[in-house]
PDB file of C-alpha atoms and ligand atoms in Angstrom:
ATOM      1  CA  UNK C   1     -15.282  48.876 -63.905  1.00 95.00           C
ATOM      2  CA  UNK C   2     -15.004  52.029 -61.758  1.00 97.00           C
ATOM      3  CA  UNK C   3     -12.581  54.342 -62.637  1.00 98.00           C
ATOM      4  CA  UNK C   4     -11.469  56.898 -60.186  1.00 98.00           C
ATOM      5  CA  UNK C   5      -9.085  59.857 -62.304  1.00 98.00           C
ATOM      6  CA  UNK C   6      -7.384  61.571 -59.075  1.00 97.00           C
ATOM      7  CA  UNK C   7      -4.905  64.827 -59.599  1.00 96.00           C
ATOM      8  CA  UNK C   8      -1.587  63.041 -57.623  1.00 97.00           C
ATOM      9  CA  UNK C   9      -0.175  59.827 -56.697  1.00 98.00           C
ATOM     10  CA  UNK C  10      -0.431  61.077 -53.541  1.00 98.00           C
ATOM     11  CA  UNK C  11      -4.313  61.298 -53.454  1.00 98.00           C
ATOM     12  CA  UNK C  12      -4.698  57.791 -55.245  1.00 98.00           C
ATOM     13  CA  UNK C  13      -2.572  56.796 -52.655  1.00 98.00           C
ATOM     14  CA  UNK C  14      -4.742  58.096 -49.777  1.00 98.00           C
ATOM     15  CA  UNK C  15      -8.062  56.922 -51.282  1.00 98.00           C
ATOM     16  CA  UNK C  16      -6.932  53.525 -52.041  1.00 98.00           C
ATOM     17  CA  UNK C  17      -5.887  53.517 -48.277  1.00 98.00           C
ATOM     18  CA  UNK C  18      -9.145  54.639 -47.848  1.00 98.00           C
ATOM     19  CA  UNK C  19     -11.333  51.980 -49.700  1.00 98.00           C
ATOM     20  CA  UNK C  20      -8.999  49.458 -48.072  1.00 98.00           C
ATOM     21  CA  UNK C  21      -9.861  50.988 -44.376  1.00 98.00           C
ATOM     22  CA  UNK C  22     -13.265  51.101 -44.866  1.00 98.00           C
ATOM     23  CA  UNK C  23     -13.399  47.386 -46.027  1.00 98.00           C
ATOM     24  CA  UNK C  24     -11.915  46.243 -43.387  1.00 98.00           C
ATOM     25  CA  UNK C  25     -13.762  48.142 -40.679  1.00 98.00           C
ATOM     26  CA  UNK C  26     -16.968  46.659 -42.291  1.00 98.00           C
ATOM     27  CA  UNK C  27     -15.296  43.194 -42.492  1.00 98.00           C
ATOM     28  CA  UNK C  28     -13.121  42.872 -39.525  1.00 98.00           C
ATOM     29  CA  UNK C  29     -12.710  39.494 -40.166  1.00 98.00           C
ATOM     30  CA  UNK C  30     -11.505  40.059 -44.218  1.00 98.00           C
ATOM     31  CA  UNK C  31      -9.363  37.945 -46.367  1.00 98.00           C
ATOM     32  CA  UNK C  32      -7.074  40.670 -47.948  1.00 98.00           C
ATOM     33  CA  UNK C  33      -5.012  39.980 -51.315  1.00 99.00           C
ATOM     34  CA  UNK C  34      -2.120  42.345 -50.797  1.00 99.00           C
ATOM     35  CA  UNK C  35       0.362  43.807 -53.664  1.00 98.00           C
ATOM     36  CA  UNK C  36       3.854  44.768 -54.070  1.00 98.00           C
ATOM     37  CA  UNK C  37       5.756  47.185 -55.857  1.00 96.00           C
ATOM     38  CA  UNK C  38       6.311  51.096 -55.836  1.00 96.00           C
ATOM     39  CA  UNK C  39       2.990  52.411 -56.073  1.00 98.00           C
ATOM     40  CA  UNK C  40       1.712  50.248 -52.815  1.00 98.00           C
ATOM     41  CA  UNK C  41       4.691  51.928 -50.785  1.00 98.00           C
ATOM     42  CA  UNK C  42       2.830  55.151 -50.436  1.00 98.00           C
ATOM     43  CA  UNK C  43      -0.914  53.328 -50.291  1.00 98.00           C
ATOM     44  CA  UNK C  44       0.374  51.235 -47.382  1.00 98.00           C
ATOM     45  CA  UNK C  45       2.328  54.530 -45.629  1.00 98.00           C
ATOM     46  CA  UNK C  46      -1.261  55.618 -45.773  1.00 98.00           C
ATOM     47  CA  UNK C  47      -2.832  52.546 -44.089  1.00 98.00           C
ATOM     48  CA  UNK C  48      -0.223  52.498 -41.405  1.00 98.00           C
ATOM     49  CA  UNK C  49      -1.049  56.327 -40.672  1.00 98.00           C
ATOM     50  CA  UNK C  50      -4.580  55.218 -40.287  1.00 98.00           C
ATOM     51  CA  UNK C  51      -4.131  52.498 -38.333  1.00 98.00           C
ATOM     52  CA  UNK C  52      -1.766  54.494 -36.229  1.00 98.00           C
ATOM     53  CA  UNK C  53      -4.731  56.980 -35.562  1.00 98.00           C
ATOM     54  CA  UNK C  54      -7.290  54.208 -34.352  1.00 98.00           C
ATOM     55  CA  UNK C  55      -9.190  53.984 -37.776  1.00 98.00           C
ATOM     56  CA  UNK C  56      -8.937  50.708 -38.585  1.00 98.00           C
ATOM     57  CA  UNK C  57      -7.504  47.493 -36.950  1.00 98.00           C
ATOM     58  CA  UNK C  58      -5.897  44.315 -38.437  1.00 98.00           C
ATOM     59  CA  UNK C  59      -6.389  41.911 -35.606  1.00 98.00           C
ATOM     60  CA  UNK C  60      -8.763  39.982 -37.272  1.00 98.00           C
ATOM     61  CA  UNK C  61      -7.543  39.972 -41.039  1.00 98.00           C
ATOM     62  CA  UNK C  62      -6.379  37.051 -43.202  1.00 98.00           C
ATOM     63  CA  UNK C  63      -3.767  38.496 -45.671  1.00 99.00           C
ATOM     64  CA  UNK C  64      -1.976  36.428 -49.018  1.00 99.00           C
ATOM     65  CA  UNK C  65      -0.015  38.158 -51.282  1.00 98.00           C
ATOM     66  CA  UNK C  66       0.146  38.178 -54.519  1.00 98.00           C
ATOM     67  CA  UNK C  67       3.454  36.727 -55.663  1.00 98.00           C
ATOM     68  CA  UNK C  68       7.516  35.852 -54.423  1.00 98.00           C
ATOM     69  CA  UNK C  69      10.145  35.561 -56.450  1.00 97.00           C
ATOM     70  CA  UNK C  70      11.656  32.026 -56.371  1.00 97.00           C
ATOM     71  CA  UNK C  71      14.933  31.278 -54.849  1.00 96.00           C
ATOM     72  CA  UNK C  72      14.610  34.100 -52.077  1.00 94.00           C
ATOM     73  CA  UNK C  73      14.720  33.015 -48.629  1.00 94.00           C
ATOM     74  CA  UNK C  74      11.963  35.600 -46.423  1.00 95.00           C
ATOM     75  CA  UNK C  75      14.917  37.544 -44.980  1.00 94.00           C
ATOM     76  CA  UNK C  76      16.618  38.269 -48.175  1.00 94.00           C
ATOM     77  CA  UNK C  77      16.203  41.937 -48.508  1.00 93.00           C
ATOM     78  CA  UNK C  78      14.961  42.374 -51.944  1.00 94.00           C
ATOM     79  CA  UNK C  79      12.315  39.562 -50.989  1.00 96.00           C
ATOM     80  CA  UNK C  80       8.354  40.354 -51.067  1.00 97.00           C
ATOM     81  CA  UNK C  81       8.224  38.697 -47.912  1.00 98.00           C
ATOM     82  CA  UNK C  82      10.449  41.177 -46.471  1.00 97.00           C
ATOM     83  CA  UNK C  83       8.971  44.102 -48.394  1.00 97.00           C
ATOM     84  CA  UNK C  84       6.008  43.284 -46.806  1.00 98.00           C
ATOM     85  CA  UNK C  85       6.967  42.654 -43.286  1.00 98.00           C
ATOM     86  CA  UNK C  86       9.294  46.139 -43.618  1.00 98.00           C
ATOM     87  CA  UNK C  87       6.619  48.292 -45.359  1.00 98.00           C
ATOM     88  CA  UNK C  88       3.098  47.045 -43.983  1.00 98.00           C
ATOM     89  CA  UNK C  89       3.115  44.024 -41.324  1.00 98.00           C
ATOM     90  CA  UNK C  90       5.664  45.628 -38.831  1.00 98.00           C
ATOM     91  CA  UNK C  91       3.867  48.570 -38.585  1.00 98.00           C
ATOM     92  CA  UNK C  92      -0.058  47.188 -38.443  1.00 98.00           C
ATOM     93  CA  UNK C  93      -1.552  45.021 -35.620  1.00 98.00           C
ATOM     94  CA  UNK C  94      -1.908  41.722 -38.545  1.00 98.00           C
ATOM     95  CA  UNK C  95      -1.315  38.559 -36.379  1.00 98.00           C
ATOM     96  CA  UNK C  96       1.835  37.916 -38.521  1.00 98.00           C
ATOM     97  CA  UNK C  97       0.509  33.926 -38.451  1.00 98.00           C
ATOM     98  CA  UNK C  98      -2.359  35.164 -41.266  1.00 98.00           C
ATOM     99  CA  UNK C  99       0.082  37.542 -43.167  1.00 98.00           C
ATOM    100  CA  UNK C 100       0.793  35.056 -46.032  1.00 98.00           C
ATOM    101  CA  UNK C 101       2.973  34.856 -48.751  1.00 98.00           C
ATOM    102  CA  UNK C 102       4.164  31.817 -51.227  1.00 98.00           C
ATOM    103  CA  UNK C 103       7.763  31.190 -49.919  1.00 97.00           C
ATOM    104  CA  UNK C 104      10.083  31.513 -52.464  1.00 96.00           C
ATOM    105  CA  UNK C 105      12.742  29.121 -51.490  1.00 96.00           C
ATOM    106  CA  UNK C 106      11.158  25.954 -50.627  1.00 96.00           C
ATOM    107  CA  UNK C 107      12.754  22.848 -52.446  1.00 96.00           C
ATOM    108  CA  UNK C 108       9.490  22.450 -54.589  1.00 97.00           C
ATOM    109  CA  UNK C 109       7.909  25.883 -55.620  1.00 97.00           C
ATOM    110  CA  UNK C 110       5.629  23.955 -57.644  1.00 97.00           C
ATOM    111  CA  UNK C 111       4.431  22.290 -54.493  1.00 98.00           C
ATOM    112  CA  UNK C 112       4.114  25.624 -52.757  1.00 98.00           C
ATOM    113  CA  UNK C 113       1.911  27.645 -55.808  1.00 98.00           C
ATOM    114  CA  UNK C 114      -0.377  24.888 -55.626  1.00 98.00           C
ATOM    115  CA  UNK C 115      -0.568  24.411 -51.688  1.00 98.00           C
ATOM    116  CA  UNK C 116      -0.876  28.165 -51.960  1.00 98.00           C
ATOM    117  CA  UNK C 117      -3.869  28.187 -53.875  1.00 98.00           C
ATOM    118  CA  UNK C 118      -5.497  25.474 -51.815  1.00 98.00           C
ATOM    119  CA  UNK C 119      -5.227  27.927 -48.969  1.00 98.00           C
ATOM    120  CA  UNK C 120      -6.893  30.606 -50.201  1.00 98.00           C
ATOM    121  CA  UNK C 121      -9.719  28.158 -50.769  1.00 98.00           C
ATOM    122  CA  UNK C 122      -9.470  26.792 -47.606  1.00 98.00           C
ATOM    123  CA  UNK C 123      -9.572  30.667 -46.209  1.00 98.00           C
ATOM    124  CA  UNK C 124     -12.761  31.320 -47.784  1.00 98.00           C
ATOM    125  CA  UNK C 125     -10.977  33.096 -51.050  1.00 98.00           C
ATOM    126  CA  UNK C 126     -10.408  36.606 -51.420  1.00 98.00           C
ATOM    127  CA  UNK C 127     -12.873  39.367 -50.106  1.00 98.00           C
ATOM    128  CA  UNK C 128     -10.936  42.609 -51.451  1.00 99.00           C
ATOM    129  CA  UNK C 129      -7.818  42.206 -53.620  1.00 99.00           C
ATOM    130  CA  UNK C 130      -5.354  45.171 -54.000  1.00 98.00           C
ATOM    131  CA  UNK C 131      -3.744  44.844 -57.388  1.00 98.00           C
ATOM    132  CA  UNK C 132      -0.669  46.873 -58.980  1.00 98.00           C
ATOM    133  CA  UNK C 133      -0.187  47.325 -62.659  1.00 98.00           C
ATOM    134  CA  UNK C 134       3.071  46.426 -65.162  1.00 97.00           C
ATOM    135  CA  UNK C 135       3.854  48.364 -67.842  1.00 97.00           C
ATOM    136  CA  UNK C 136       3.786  45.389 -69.464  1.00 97.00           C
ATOM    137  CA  UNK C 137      -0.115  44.782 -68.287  1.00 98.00           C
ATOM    138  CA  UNK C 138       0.540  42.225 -65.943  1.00 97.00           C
ATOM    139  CA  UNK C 139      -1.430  42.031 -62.460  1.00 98.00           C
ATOM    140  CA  UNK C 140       0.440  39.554 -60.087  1.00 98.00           C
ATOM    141  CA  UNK C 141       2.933  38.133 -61.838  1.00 97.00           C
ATOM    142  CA  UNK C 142       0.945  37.731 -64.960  1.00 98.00           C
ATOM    143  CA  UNK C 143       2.734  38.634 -68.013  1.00 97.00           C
ATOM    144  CA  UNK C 144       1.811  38.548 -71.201  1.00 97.00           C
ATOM    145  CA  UNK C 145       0.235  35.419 -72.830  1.00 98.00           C
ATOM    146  CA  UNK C 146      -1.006  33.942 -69.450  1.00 98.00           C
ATOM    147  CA  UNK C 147      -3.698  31.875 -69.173  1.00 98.00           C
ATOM    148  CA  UNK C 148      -7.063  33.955 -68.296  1.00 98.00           C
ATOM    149  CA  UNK C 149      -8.491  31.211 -66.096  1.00 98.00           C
ATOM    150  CA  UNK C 150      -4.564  30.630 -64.667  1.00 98.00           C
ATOM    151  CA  UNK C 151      -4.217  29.664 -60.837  1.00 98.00           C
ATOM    152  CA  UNK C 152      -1.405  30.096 -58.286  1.00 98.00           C
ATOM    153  CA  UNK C 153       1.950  28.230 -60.211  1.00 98.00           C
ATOM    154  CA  UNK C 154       5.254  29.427 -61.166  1.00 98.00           C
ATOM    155  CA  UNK C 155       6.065  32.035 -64.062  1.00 97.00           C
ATOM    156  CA  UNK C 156       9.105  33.512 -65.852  1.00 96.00           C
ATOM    157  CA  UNK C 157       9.706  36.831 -65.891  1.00 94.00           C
ATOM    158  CA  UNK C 158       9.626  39.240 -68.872  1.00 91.00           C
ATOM    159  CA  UNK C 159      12.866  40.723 -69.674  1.00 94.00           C
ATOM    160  CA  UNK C 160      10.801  44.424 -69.159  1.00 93.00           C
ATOM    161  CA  UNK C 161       9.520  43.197 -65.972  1.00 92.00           C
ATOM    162  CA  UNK C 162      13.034  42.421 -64.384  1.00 94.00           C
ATOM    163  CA  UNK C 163      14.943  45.689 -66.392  1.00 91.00           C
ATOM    164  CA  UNK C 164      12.107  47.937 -64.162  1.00 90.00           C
ATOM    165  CA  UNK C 165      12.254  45.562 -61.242  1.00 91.00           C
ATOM    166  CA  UNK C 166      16.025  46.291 -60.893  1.00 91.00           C
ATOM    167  CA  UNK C 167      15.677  49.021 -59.236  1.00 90.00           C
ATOM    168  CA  UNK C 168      14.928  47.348 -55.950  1.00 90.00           C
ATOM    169  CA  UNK C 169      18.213  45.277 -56.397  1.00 90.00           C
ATOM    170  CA  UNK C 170      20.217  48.112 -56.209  1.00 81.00           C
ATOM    171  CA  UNK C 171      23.431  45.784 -55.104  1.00 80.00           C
ATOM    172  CA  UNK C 172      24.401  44.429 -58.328  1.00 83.00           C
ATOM    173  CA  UNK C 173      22.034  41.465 -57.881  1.00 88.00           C
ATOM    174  CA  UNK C 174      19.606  41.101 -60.714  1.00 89.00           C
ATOM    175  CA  UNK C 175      15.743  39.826 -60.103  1.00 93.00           C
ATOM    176  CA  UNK C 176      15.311  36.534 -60.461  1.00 95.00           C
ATOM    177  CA  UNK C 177      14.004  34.729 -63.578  1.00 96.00           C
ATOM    178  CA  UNK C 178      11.229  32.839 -61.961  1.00 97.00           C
ATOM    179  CA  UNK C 179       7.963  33.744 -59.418  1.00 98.00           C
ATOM    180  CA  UNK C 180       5.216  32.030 -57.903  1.00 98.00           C
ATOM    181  CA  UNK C 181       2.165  33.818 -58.570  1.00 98.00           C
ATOM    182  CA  UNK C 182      -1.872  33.496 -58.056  1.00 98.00           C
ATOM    183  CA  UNK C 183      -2.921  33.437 -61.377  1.00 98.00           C
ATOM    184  CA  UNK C 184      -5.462  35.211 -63.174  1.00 98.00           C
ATOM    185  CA  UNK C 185      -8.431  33.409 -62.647  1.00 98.00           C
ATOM    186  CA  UNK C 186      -7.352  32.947 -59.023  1.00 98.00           C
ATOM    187  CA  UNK C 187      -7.594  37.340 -59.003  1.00 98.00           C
ATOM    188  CA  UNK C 188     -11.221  36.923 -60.624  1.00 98.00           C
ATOM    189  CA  UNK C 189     -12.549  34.924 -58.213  1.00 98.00           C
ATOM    190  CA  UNK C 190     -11.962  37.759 -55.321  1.00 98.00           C
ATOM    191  CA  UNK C 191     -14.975  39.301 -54.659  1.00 98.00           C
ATOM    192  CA  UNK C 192     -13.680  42.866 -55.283  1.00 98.00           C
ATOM    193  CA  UNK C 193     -10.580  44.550 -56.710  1.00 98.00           C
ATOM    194  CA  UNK C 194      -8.838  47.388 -56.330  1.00 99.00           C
ATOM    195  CA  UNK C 195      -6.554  48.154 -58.835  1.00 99.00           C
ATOM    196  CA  UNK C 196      -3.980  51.130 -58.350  1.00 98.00           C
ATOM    197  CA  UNK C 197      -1.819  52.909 -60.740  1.00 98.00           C
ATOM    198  CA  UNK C 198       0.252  55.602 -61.455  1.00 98.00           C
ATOM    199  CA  UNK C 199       2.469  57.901 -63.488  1.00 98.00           C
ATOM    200  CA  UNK C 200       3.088  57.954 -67.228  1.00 98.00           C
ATOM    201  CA  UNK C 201       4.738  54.717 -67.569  1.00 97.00           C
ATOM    202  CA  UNK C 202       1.567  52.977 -66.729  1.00 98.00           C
ATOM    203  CA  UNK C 203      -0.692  55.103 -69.342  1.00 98.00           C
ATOM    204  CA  UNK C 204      -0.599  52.517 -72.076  1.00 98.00           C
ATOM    205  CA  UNK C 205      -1.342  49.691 -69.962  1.00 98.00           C
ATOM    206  CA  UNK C 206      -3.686  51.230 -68.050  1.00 98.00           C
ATOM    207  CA  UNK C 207      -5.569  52.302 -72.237  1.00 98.00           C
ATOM    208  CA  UNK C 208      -5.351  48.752 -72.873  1.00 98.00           C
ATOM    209  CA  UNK C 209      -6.903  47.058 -69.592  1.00 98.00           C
ATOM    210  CA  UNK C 210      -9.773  49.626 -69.780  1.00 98.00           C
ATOM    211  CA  UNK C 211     -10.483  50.170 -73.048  1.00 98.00           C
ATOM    212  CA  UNK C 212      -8.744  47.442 -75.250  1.00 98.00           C
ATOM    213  CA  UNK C 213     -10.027  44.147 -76.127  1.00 98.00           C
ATOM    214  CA  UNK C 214      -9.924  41.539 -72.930  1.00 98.00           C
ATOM    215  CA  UNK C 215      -6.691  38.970 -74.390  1.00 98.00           C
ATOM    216  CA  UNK C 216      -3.668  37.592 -72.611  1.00 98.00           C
ATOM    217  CA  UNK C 217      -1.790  40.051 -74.534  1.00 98.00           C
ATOM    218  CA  UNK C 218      -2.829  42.564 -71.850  1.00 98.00           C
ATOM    219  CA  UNK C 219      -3.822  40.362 -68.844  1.00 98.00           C
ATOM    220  CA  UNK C 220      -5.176  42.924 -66.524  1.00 98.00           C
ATOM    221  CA  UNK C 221      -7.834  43.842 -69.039  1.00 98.00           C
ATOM    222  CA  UNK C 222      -9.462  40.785 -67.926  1.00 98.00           C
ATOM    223  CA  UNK C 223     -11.104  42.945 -65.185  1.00 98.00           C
ATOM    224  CA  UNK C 224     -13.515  44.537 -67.359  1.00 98.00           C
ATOM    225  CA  UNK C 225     -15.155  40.948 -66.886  1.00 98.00           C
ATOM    226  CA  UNK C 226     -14.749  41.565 -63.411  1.00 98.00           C
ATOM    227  CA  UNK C 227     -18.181  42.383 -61.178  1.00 98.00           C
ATOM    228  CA  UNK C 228     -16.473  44.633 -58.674  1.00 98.00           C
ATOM    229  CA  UNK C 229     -13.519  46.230 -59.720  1.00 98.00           C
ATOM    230  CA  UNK C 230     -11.904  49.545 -59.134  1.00 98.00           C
ATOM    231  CA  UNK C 231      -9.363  51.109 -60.737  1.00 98.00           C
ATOM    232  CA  UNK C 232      -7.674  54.821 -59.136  1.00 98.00           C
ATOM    233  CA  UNK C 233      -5.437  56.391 -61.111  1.00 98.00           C
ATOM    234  CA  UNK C 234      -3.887  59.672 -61.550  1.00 98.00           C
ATOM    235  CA  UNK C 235      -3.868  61.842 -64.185  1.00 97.00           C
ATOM    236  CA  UNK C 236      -0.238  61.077 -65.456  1.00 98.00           C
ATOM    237  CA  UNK C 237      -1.927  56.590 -65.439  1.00 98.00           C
ATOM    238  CA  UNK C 238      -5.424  57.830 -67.025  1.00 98.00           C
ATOM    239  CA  UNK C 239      -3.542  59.856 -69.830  1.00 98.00           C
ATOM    240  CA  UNK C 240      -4.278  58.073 -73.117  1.00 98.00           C
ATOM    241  CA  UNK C 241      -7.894  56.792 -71.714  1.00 98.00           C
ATOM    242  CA  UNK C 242     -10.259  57.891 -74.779  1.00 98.00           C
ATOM    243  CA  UNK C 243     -12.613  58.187 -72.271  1.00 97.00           C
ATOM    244  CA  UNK C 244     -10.861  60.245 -70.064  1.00 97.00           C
ATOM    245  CA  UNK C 245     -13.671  63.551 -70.048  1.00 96.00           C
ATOM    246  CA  UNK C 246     -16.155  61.028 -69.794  1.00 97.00           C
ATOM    247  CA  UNK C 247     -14.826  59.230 -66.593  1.00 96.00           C
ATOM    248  CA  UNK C 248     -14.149  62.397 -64.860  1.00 94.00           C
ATOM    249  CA  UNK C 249     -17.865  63.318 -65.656  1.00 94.00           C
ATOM    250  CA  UNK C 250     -19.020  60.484 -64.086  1.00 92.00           C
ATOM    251  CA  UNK C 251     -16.916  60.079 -61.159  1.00 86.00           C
ATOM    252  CA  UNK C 252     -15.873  64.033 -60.630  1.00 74.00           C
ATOM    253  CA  UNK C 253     -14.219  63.832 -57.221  1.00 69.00           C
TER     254      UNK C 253
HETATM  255  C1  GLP A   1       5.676  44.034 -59.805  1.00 84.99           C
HETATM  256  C2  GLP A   1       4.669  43.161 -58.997  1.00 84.99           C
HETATM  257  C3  GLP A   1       3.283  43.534 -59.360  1.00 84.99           C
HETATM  258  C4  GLP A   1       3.181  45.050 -59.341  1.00 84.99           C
HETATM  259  C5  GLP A   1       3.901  45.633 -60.502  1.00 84.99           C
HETATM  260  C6  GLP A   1       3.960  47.151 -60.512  1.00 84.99           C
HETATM  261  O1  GLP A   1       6.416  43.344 -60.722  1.00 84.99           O
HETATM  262  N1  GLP A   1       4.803  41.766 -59.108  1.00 84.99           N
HETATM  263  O2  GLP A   1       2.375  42.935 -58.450  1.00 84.99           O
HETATM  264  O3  GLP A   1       1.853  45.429 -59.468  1.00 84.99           O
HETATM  265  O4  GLP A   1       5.157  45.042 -60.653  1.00 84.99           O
HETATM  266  O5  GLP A   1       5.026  47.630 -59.778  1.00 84.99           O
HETATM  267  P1  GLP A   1       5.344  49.162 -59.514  1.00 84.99           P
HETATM  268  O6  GLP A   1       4.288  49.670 -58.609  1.00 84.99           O
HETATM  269  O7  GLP A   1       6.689  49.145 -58.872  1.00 84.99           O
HETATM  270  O8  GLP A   1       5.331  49.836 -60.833  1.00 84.99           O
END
């Protein structure tokens, strides 16, 4: 694992935009996993900005994200699918045919995780997946006491997952119980991960999946079995690493 300590959310935001420009621009042709959540927000207001100034181009990229909540149509608001077209897809020159996420309100969900799965085979799998971190350690949709060598299928949500989730159904709704979600062995097979996280809340998690023991108790520390994985942080995320002066020694900028 690589782990990059940064001083703000703002800079982990800009280099993770970064390492995902400068993947792309080697790979025009790159199958992207993409992420949700707070933390991308301000990664992929950094991607737009450089794709607005002519660093990097779409066009040619394959995208699938991560996960859906099932039951929400794509226009529902508090969808990923519309998160993503909103935040990131509107904005970037993706043919919107490649953008790809598991729909969350087809009559068989089951049908779609596996379908979805079978794509990202058929795609070539992953080249460069972007991952966000629970507090809970999940990655995806992942919580606790999933299978390490899970694939793409349908999960309920932690009770912590949907209390810090609510804040994106600010209408009185509450998140649904149920997601589709790659699983965690479908994340290990990407070539490369990029794992992003910060602020306090995520300082435990972010202990566990880099210095705990690798168990479904904590499934994003499955990436220290990863061969190419980075994690950015800020200071606030890296807080109650052990390692912490070591991993600024190492990687000091
Ligand atoms: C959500 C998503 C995850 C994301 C995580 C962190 O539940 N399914 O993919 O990484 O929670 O979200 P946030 O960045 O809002 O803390």
């Amino acid at each position: 694992m690589k782990v990059l300590i940064l001083d703000t959310p703002d800079a982990v935001s800009a280099r993770a935009a970064g390492l995902i420009a400068s993947h792309v621009r080697d790979k025009p042709d790159t199958v992207l996993g993409l992420a949700t959540g707070g933390t991308m927000e301000t990664v992929y207001d950094r991607v737009i900005a450089l794709h607005r100034a002519g660093e990097v181009s779409f066009a040619g990229v394959t995208s699938f994200n991560l996960d859906e909540y099932v039951g929400l149509p794509g226009d529902h608001p508090r969808s990923y699918r519309h998160y993503m077209d909103r935040k990131l897809f509107d904005h970037i020159d993706i043919d919107p045919a490649r953008a790809h996420l598991p729909r969350g309100d087809a009559p068989d969900p089951e049908a779609v995780a596996r379908a979805y799965e079978n794509a990202i085979t058929a795609a070539g799998g992953i080249d460069l997946q972007l991952l966000g971190l629970g507090a809970n350690g999940h990655i995806g949709f992942n919580e606790p006491t999933s299978s390490l060598t899970s694939i793409t299928r349908l999960k309920t949500l932690a009770r912590s997952t949907r209390d810090a989730n609510s804040r994106f159904f600010p209408d009185g709704e509450t998140p649904p119980r149920l997601a589709i979600t790659m699983g965690v062995g479908t994340i290990m097979q990407a070539r490369e991960v990029l794992l992003v996280a910060t602020g306090e809340a995520k300082a435990q998690a972010v202990a566990q999946v880099v210095e705990g023991a690798v168990s479904a108790r904590w499934p994003g520390s499955i990436l220290q079995m990863h061969r190419h994985a980075t994690l950015v942080l800020d200071r606030a995320a890296a807080g109650r690493l052990e390692l912490y002066d070591y991993l600024m020694d190492v990687h000091p900028e």
